[in-house]
PDB file of C-alpha atoms in Angstrom:
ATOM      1  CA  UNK A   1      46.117   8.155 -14.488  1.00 45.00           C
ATOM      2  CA  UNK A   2      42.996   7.370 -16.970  1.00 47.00           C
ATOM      3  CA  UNK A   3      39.781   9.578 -16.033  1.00 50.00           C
ATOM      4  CA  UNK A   4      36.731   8.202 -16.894  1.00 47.00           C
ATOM      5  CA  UNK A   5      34.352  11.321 -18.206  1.00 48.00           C
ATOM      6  CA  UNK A   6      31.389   9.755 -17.550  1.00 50.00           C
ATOM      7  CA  UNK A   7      30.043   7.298 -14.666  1.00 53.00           C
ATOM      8  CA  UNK A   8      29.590   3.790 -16.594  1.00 55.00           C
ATOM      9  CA  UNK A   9      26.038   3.195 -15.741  1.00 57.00           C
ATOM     10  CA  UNK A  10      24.545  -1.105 -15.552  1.00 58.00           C
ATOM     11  CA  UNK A  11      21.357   0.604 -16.738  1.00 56.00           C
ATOM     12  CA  UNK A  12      20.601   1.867 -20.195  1.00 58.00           C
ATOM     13  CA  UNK A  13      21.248   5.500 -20.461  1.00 67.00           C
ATOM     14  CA  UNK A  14      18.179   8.133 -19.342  1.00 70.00           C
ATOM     15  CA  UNK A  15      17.068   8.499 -22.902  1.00 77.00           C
ATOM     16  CA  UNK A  16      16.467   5.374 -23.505  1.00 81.00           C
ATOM     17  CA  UNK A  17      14.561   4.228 -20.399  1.00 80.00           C
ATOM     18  CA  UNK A  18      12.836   7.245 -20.365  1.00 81.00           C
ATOM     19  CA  UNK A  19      11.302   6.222 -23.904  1.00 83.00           C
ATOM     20  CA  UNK A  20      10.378   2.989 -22.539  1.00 84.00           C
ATOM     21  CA  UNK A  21       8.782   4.688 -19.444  1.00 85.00           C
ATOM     22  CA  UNK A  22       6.415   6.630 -21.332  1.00 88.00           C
ATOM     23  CA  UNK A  23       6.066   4.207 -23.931  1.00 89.00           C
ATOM     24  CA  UNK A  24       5.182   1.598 -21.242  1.00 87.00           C
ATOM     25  CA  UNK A  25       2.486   3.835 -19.454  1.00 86.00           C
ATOM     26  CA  UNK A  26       1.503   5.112 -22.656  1.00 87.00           C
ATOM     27  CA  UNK A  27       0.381   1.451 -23.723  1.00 86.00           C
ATOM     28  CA  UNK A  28      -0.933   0.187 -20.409  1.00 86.00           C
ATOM     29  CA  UNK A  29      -2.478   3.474 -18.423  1.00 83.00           C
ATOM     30  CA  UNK A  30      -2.555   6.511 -20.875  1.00 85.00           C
ATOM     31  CA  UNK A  31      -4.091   5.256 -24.166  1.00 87.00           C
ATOM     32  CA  UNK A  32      -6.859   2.942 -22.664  1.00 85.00           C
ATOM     33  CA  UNK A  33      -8.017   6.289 -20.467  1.00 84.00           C
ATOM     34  CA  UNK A  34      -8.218   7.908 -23.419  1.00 87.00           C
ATOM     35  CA  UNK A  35     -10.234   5.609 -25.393  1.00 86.00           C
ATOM     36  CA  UNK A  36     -12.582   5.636 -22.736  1.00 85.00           C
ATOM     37  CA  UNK A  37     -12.747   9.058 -22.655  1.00 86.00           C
ATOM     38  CA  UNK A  38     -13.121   9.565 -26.769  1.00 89.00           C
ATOM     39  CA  UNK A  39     -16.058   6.783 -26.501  1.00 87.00           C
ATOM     40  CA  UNK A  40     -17.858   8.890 -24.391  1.00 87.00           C
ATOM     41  CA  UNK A  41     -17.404  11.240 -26.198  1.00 85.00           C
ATOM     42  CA  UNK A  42     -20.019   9.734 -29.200  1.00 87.00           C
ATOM     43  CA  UNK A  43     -23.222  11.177 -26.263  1.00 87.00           C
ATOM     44  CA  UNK A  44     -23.694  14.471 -27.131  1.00 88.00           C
ATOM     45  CA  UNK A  45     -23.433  17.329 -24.287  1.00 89.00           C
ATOM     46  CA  UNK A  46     -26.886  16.683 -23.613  1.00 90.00           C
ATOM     47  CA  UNK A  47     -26.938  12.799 -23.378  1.00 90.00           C
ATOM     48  CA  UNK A  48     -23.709  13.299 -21.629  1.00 90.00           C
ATOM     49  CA  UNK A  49     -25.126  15.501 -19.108  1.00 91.00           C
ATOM     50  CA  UNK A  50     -28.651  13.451 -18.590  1.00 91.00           C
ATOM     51  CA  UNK A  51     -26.165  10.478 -18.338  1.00 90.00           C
ATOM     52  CA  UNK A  52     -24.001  11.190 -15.308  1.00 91.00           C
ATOM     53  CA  UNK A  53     -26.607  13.276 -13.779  1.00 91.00           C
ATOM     54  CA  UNK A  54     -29.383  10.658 -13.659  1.00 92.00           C
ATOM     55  CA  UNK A  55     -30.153  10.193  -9.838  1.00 93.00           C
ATOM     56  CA  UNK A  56     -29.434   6.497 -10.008  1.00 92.00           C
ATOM     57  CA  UNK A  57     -26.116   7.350 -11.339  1.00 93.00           C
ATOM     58  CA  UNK A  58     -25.227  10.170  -8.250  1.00 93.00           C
ATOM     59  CA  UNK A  59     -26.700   7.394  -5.975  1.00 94.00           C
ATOM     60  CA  UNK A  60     -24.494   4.886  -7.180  1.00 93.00           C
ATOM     61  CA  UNK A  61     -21.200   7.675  -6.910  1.00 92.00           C
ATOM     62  CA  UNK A  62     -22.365   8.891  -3.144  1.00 93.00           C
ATOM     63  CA  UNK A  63     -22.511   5.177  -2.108  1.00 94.00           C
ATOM     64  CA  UNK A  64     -19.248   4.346  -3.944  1.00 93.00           C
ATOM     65  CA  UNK A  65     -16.981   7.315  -2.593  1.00 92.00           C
ATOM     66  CA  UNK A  66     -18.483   7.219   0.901  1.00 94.00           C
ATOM     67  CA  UNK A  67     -18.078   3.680   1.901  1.00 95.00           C
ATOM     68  CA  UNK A  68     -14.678   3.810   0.230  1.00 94.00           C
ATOM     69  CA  UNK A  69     -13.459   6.699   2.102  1.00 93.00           C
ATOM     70  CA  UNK A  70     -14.923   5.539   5.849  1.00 96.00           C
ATOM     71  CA  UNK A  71     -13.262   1.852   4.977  1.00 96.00           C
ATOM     72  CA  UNK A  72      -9.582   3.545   4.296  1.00 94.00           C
ATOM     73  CA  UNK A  73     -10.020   5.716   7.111  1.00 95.00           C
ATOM     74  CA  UNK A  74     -10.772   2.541   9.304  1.00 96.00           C
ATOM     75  CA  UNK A  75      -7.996   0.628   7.891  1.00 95.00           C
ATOM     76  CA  UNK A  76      -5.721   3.926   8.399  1.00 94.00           C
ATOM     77  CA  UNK A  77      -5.644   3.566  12.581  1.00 93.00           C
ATOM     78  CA  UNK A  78      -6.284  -0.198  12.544  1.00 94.00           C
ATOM     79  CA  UNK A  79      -3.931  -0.838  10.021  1.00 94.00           C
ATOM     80  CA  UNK A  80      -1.534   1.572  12.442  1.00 93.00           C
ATOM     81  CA  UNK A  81      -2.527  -1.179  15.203  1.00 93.00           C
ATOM     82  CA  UNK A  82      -1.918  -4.027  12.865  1.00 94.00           C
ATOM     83  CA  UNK A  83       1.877  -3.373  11.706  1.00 93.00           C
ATOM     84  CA  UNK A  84       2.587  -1.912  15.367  1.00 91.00           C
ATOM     85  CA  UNK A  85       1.421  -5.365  16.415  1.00 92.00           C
ATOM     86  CA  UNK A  86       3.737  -7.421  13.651  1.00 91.00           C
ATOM     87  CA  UNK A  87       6.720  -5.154  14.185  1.00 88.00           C
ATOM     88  CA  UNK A  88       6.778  -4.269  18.439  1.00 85.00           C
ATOM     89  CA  UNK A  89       5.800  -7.613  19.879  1.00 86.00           C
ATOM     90  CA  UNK A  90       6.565 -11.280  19.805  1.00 88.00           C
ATOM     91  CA  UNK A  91       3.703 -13.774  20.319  1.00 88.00           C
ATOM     92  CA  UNK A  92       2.743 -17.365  19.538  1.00 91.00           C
ATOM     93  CA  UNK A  93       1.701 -17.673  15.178  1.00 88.00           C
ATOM     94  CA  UNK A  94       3.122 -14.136  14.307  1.00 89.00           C
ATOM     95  CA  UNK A  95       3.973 -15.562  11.228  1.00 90.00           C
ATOM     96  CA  UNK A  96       0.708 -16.839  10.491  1.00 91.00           C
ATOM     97  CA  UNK A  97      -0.987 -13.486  11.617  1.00 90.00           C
ATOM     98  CA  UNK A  98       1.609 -11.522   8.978  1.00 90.00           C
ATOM     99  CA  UNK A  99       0.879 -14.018   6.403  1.00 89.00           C
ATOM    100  CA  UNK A 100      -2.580 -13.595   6.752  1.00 90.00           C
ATOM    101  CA  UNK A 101      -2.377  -9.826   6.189  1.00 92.00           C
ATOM    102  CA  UNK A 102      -1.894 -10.576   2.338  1.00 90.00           C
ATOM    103  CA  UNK A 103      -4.895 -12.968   1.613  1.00 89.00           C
ATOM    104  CA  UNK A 104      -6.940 -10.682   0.414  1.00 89.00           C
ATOM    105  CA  UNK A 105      -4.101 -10.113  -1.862  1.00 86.00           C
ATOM    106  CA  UNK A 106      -4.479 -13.932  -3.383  1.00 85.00           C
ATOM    107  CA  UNK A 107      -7.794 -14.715  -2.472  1.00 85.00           C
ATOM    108  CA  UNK A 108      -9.976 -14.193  -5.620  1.00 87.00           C
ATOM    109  CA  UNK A 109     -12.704 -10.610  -5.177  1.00 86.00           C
ATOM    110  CA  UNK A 110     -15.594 -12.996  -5.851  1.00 87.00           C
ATOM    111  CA  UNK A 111     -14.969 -15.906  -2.740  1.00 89.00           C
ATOM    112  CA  UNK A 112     -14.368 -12.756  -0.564  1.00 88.00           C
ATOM    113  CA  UNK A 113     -17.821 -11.317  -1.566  1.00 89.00           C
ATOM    114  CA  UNK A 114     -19.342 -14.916  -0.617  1.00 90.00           C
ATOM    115  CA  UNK A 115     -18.141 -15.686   2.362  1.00 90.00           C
ATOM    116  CA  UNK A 116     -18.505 -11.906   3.603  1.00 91.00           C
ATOM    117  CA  UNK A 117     -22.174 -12.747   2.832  1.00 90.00           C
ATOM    118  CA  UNK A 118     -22.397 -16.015   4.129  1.00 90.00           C
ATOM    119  CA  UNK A 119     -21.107 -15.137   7.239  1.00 92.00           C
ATOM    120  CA  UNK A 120     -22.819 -11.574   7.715  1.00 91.00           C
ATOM    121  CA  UNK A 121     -26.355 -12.597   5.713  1.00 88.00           C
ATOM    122  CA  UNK A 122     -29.604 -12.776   8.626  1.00 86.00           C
ATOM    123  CA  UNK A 123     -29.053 -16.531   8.674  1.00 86.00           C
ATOM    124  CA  UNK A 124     -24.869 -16.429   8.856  1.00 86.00           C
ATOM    125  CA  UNK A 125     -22.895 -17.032  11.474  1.00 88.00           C
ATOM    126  CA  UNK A 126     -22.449 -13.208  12.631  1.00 90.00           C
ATOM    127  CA  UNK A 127     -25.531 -12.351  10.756  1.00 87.00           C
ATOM    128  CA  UNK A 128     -27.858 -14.397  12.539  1.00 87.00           C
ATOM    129  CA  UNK A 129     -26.664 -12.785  16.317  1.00 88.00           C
ATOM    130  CA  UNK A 130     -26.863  -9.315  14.699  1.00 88.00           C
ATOM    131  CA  UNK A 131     -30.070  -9.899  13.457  1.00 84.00           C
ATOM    132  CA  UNK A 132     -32.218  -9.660  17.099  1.00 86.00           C
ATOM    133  CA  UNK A 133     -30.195  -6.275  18.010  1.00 86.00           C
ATOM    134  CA  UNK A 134     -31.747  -4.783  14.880  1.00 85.00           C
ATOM    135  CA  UNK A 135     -28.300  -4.452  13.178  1.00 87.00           C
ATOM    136  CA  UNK A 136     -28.126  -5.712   9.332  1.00 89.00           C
ATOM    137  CA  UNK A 137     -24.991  -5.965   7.456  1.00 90.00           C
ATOM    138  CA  UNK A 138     -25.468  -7.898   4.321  1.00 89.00           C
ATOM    139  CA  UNK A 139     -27.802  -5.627   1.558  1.00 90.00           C
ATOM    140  CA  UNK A 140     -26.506  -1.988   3.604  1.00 91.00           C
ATOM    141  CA  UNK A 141     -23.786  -0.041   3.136  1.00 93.00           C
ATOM    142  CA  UNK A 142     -22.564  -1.286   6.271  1.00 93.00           C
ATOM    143  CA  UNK A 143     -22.215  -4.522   4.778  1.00 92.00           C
ATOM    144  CA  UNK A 144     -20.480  -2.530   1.732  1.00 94.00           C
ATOM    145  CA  UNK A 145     -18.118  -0.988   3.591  1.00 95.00           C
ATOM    146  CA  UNK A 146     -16.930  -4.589   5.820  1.00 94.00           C
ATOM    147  CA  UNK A 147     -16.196  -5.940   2.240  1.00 93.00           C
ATOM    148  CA  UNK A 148     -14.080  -3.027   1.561  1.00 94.00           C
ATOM    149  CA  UNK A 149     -12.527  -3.314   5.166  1.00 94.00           C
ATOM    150  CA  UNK A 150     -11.370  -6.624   4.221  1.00 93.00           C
ATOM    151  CA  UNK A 151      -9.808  -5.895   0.497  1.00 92.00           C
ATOM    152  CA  UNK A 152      -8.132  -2.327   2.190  1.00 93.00           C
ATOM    153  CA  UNK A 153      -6.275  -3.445   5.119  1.00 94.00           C
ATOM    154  CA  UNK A 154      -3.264  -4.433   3.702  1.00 93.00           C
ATOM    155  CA  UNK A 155      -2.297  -1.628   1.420  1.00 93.00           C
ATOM    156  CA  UNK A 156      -1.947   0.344   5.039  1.00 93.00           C
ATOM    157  CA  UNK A 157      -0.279  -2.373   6.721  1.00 94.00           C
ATOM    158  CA  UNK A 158       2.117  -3.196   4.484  1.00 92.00           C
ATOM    159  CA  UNK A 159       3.075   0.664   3.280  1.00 92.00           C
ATOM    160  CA  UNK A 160       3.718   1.488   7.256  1.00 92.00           C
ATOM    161  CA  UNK A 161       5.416  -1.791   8.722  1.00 91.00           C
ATOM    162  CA  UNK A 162       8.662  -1.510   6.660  1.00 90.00           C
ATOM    163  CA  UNK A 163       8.837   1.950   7.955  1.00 87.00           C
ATOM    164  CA  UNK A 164       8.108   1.292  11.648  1.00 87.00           C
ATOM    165  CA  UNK A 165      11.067  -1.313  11.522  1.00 85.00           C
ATOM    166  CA  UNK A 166      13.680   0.688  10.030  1.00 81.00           C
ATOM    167  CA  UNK A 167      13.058   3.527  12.851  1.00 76.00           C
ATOM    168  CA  UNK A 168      15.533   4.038  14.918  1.00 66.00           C
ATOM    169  CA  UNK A 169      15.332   3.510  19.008  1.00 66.00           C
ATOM    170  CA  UNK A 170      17.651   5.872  20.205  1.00 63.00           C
ATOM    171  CA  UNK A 171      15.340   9.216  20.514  1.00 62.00           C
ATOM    172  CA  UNK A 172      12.742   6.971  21.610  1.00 65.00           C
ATOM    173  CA  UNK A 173      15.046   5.711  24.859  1.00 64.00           C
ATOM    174  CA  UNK A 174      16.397   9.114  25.211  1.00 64.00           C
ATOM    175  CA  UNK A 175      13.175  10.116  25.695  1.00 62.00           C
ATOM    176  CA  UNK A 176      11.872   7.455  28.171  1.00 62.00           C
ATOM    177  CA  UNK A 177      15.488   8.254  29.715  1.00 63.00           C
ATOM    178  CA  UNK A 178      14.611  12.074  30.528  1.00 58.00           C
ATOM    179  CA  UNK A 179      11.240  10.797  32.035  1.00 60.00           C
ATOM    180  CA  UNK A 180       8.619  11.638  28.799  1.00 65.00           C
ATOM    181  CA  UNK A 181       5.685   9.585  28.726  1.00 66.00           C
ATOM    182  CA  UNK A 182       5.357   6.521  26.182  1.00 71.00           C
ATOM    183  CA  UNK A 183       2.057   7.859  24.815  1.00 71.00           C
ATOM    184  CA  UNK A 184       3.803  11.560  24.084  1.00 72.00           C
ATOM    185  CA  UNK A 185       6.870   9.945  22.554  1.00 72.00           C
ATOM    186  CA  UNK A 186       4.296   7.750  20.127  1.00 76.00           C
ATOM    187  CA  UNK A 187       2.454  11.124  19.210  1.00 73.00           C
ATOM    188  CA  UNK A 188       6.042  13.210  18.965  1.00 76.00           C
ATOM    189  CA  UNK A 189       8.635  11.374  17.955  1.00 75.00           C
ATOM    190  CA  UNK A 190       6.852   7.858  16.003  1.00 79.00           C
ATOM    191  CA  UNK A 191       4.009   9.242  14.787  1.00 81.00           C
ATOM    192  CA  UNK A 192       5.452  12.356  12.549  1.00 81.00           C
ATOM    193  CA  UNK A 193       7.584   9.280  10.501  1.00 82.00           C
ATOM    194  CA  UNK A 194       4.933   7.465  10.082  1.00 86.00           C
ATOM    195  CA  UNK A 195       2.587   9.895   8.307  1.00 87.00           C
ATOM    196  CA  UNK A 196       3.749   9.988   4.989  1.00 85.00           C
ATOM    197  CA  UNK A 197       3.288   6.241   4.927  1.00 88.00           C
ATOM    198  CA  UNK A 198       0.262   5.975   6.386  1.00 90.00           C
ATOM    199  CA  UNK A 199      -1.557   8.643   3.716  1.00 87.00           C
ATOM    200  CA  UNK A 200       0.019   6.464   0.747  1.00 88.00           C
ATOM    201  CA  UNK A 201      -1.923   3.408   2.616  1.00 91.00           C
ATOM    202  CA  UNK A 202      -4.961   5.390   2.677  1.00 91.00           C
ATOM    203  CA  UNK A 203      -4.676   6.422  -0.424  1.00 88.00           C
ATOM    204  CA  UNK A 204      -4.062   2.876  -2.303  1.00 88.00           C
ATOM    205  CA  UNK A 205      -6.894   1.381   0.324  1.00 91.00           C
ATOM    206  CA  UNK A 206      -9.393   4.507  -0.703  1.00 91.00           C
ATOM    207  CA  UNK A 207      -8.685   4.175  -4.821  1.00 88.00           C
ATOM    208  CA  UNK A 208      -9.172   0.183  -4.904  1.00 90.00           C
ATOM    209  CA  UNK A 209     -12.413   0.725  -2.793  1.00 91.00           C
ATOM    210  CA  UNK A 210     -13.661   3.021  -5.334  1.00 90.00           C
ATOM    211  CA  UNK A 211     -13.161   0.748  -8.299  1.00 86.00           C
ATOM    212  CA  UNK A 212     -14.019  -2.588  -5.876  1.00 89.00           C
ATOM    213  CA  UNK A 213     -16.432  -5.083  -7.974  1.00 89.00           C
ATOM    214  CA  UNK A 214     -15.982  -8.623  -7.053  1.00 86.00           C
ATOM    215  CA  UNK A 215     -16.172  -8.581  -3.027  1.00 88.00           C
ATOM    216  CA  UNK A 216     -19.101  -5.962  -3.034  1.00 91.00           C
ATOM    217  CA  UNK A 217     -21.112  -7.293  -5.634  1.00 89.00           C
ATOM    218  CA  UNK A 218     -22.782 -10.222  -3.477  1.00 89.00           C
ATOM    219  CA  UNK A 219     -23.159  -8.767  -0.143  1.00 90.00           C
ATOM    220  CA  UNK A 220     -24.309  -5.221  -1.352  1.00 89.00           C
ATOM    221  CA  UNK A 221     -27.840  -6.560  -2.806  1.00 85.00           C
ATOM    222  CA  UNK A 222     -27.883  -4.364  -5.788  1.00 85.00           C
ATOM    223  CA  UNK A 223     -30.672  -2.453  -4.874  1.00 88.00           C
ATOM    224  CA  UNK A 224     -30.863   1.112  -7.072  1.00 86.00           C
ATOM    225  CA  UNK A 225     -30.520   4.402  -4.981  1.00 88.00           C
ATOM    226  CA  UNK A 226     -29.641   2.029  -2.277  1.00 90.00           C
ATOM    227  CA  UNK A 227     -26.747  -0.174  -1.987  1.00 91.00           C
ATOM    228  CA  UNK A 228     -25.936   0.080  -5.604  1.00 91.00           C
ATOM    229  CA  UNK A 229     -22.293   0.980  -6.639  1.00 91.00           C
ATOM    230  CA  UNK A 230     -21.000   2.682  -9.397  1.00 91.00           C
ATOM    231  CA  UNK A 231     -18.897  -0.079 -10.891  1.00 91.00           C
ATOM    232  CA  UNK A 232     -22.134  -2.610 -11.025  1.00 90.00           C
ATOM    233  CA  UNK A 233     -24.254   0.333 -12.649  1.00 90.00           C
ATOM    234  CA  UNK A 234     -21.082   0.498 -15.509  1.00 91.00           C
ATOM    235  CA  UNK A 235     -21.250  -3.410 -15.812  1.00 90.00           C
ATOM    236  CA  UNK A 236     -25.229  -2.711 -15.832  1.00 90.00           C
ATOM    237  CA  UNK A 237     -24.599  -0.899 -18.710  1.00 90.00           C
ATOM    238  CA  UNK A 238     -22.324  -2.394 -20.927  1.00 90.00           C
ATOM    239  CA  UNK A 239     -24.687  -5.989 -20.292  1.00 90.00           C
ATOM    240  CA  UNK A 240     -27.531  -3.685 -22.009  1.00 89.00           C
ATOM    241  CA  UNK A 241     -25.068  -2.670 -24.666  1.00 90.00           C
ATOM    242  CA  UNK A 242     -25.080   1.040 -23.489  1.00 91.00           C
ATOM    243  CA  UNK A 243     -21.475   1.758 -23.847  1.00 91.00           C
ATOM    244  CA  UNK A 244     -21.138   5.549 -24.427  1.00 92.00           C
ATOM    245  CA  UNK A 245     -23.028   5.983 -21.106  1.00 92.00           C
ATOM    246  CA  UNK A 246     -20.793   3.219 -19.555  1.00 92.00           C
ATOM    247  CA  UNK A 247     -18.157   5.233 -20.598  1.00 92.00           C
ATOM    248  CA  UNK A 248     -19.216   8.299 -19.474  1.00 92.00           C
ATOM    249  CA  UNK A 249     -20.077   7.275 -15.894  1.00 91.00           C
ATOM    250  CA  UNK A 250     -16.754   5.313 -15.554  1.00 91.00           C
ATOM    251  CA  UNK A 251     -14.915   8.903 -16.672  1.00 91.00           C
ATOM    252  CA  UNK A 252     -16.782  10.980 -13.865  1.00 90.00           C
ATOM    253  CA  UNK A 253     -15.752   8.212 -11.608  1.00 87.00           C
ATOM    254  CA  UNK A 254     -12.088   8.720 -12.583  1.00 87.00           C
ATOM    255  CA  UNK A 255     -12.113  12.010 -12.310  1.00 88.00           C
ATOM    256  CA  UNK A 256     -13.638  12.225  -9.444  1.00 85.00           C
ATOM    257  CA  UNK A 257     -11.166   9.250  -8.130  1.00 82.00           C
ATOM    258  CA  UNK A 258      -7.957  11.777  -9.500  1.00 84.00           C
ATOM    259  CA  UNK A 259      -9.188  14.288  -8.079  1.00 85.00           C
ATOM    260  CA  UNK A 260      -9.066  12.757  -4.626  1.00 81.00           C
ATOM    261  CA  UNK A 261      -5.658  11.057  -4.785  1.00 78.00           C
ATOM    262  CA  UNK A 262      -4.379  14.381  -5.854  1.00 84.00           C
ATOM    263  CA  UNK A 263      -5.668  16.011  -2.411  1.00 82.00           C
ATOM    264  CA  UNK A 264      -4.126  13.017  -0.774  1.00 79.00           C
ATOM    265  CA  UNK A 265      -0.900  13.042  -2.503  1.00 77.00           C
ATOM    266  CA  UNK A 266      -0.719  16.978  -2.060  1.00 82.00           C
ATOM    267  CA  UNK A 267      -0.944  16.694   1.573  1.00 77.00           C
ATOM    268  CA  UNK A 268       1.434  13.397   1.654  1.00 73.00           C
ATOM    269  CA  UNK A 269       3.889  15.876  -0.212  1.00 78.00           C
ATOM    270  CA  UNK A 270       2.953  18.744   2.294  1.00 77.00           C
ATOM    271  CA  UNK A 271       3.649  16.194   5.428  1.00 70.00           C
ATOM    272  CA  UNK A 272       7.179  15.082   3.936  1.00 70.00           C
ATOM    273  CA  UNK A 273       8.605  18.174   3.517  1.00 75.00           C
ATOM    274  CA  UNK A 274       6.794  19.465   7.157  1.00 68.00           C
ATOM    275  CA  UNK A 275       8.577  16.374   8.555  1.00 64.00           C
ATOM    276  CA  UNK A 276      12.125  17.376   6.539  1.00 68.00           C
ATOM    277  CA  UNK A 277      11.800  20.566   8.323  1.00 68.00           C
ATOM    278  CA  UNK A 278      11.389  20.067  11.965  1.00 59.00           C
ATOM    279  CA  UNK A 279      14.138  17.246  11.466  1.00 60.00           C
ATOM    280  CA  UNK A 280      16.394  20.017   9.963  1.00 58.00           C
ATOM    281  CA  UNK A 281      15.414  22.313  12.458  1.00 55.00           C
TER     282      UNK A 281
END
């Protein structure tokens, strides 16, 4: 009988794709953070310093990070409700509901930043009954953060529903079976799987809020200190041919973005293996 030493693999062997790996990132992730890092690197400490520090500049960063973070955590439960929706029930245009999940996806940042401003502006369509109750949405950070709302919701949605189809019914009709209500079987049994998932939504929704240009840009009004956000104050910059300081406010804005995902990421590890050990348990 003939004993093959090794497992034939389809793949190229792990040397090989490993090289392209790194080569790959290298090209497209590593090497252009880098650049942007050596170019601000032409400010001296000083410049660098009176650079990010400038009080326009935190403005812009406070405004950036906050209505990020309060969009993702939005989209976290209603994104929940969304793919619990799509997955648990059958109703008339579920198709059309699911495929409407992903426009933002297609739609271009820019129309999304128009009609969110059409429609929430003083004189829009939502704007305009808003507008007697003292509410305003368009030119505030509340405005800000509907725009990232809308560009968000399907990174959670679409990280959780795969999981919440694959789970399996049996504990939860052994449990209705010994009498335990639905709403502690959701919080014991459903919601422990779903965890993991829903973090890595939140975390893709919070990081593409931070960077978000195109949908903000109209229905923020631009005002410094105000609804000003830190990618429009790089974009400021680079238009007045500033690009060390461009540089060096889009590098405190990635590491202040890292820093965050690593948090996120270190509890998403922390809830997997927490999960790995009641199962095993």
């Amino acid at each position: 009988m003939i004993r093959l030493g090794k497992k034939e693999r389809i793949l190229p062997g792990f040397s090989i794709t490993l090289g392209f790996t790194i080569l790959y990132l290298s090209l497209i992730v590593l090497i252009p953070l880098a650049a942007l890092a050596v170019k601000s690197a032409d400010l001296s400490l000083e410049q660098w310093w009176k650079t990010v520090a400038d009080p326009r500049v935190v403005a812009s960063y406070r405004l950036s990070l906050t209505t990020a973070f309060v969009a993702a955590a939005l989209n976290f439960f209603f994104g929940l409700l969304l793919a619990w929706v799509l997955v648990r029930y059958e109703f008339p245009g579920k198709r059309i509901v699911d495929g409407l999940i992903d426009l933002p996806f297609a739609l271009p940042t820019a129309v999304a930043g128009i009609a969110l401003t059409t429609i929430y502006a003083p004189k829009g369509w939502i704007g305009s009954l808003l507008e007697p109750l003292g509410v305003k949405v368009a030119y505030t950070p509340i405005g800000i953060t509907i725009a990232l709302l809308f560009i968000g919701i399907p990174f959670v949605v679409r990280t959780v529903q795969p999981v919440l189809q694959d789970l399996e019914s049996d504990m939860e009709e052994a449990a209705v079976m010994l009498g335990s209500y639905r709403l502690r079987i959701f919080f014991k049994i459903i919601l422990p799987d779903l965890i993991p998932p829903l973090l890595t939504g939140f975390a893709l929704a919070f990081a593409r809020g931070i960077g978000e240009y195109g949908s903000v840009v109209f229905i923020s009004g631009n005002m410094p200190m105000k609804t000003e956000i830190a990618p429009l104050l790089i974009i400021t910059k680079l238009e007045q041919y500033q690009y060390a300081q461009a540089a060096a406010v889009a590098v405190v804005l990635l590491l202040i973005s890292f820093a965050l995902l690593l948090v996120i990421n270190m509890l998403q590890r922390w809830s997997n293996r927490r999960l790995r050990t009641v199962k095993g348990g």
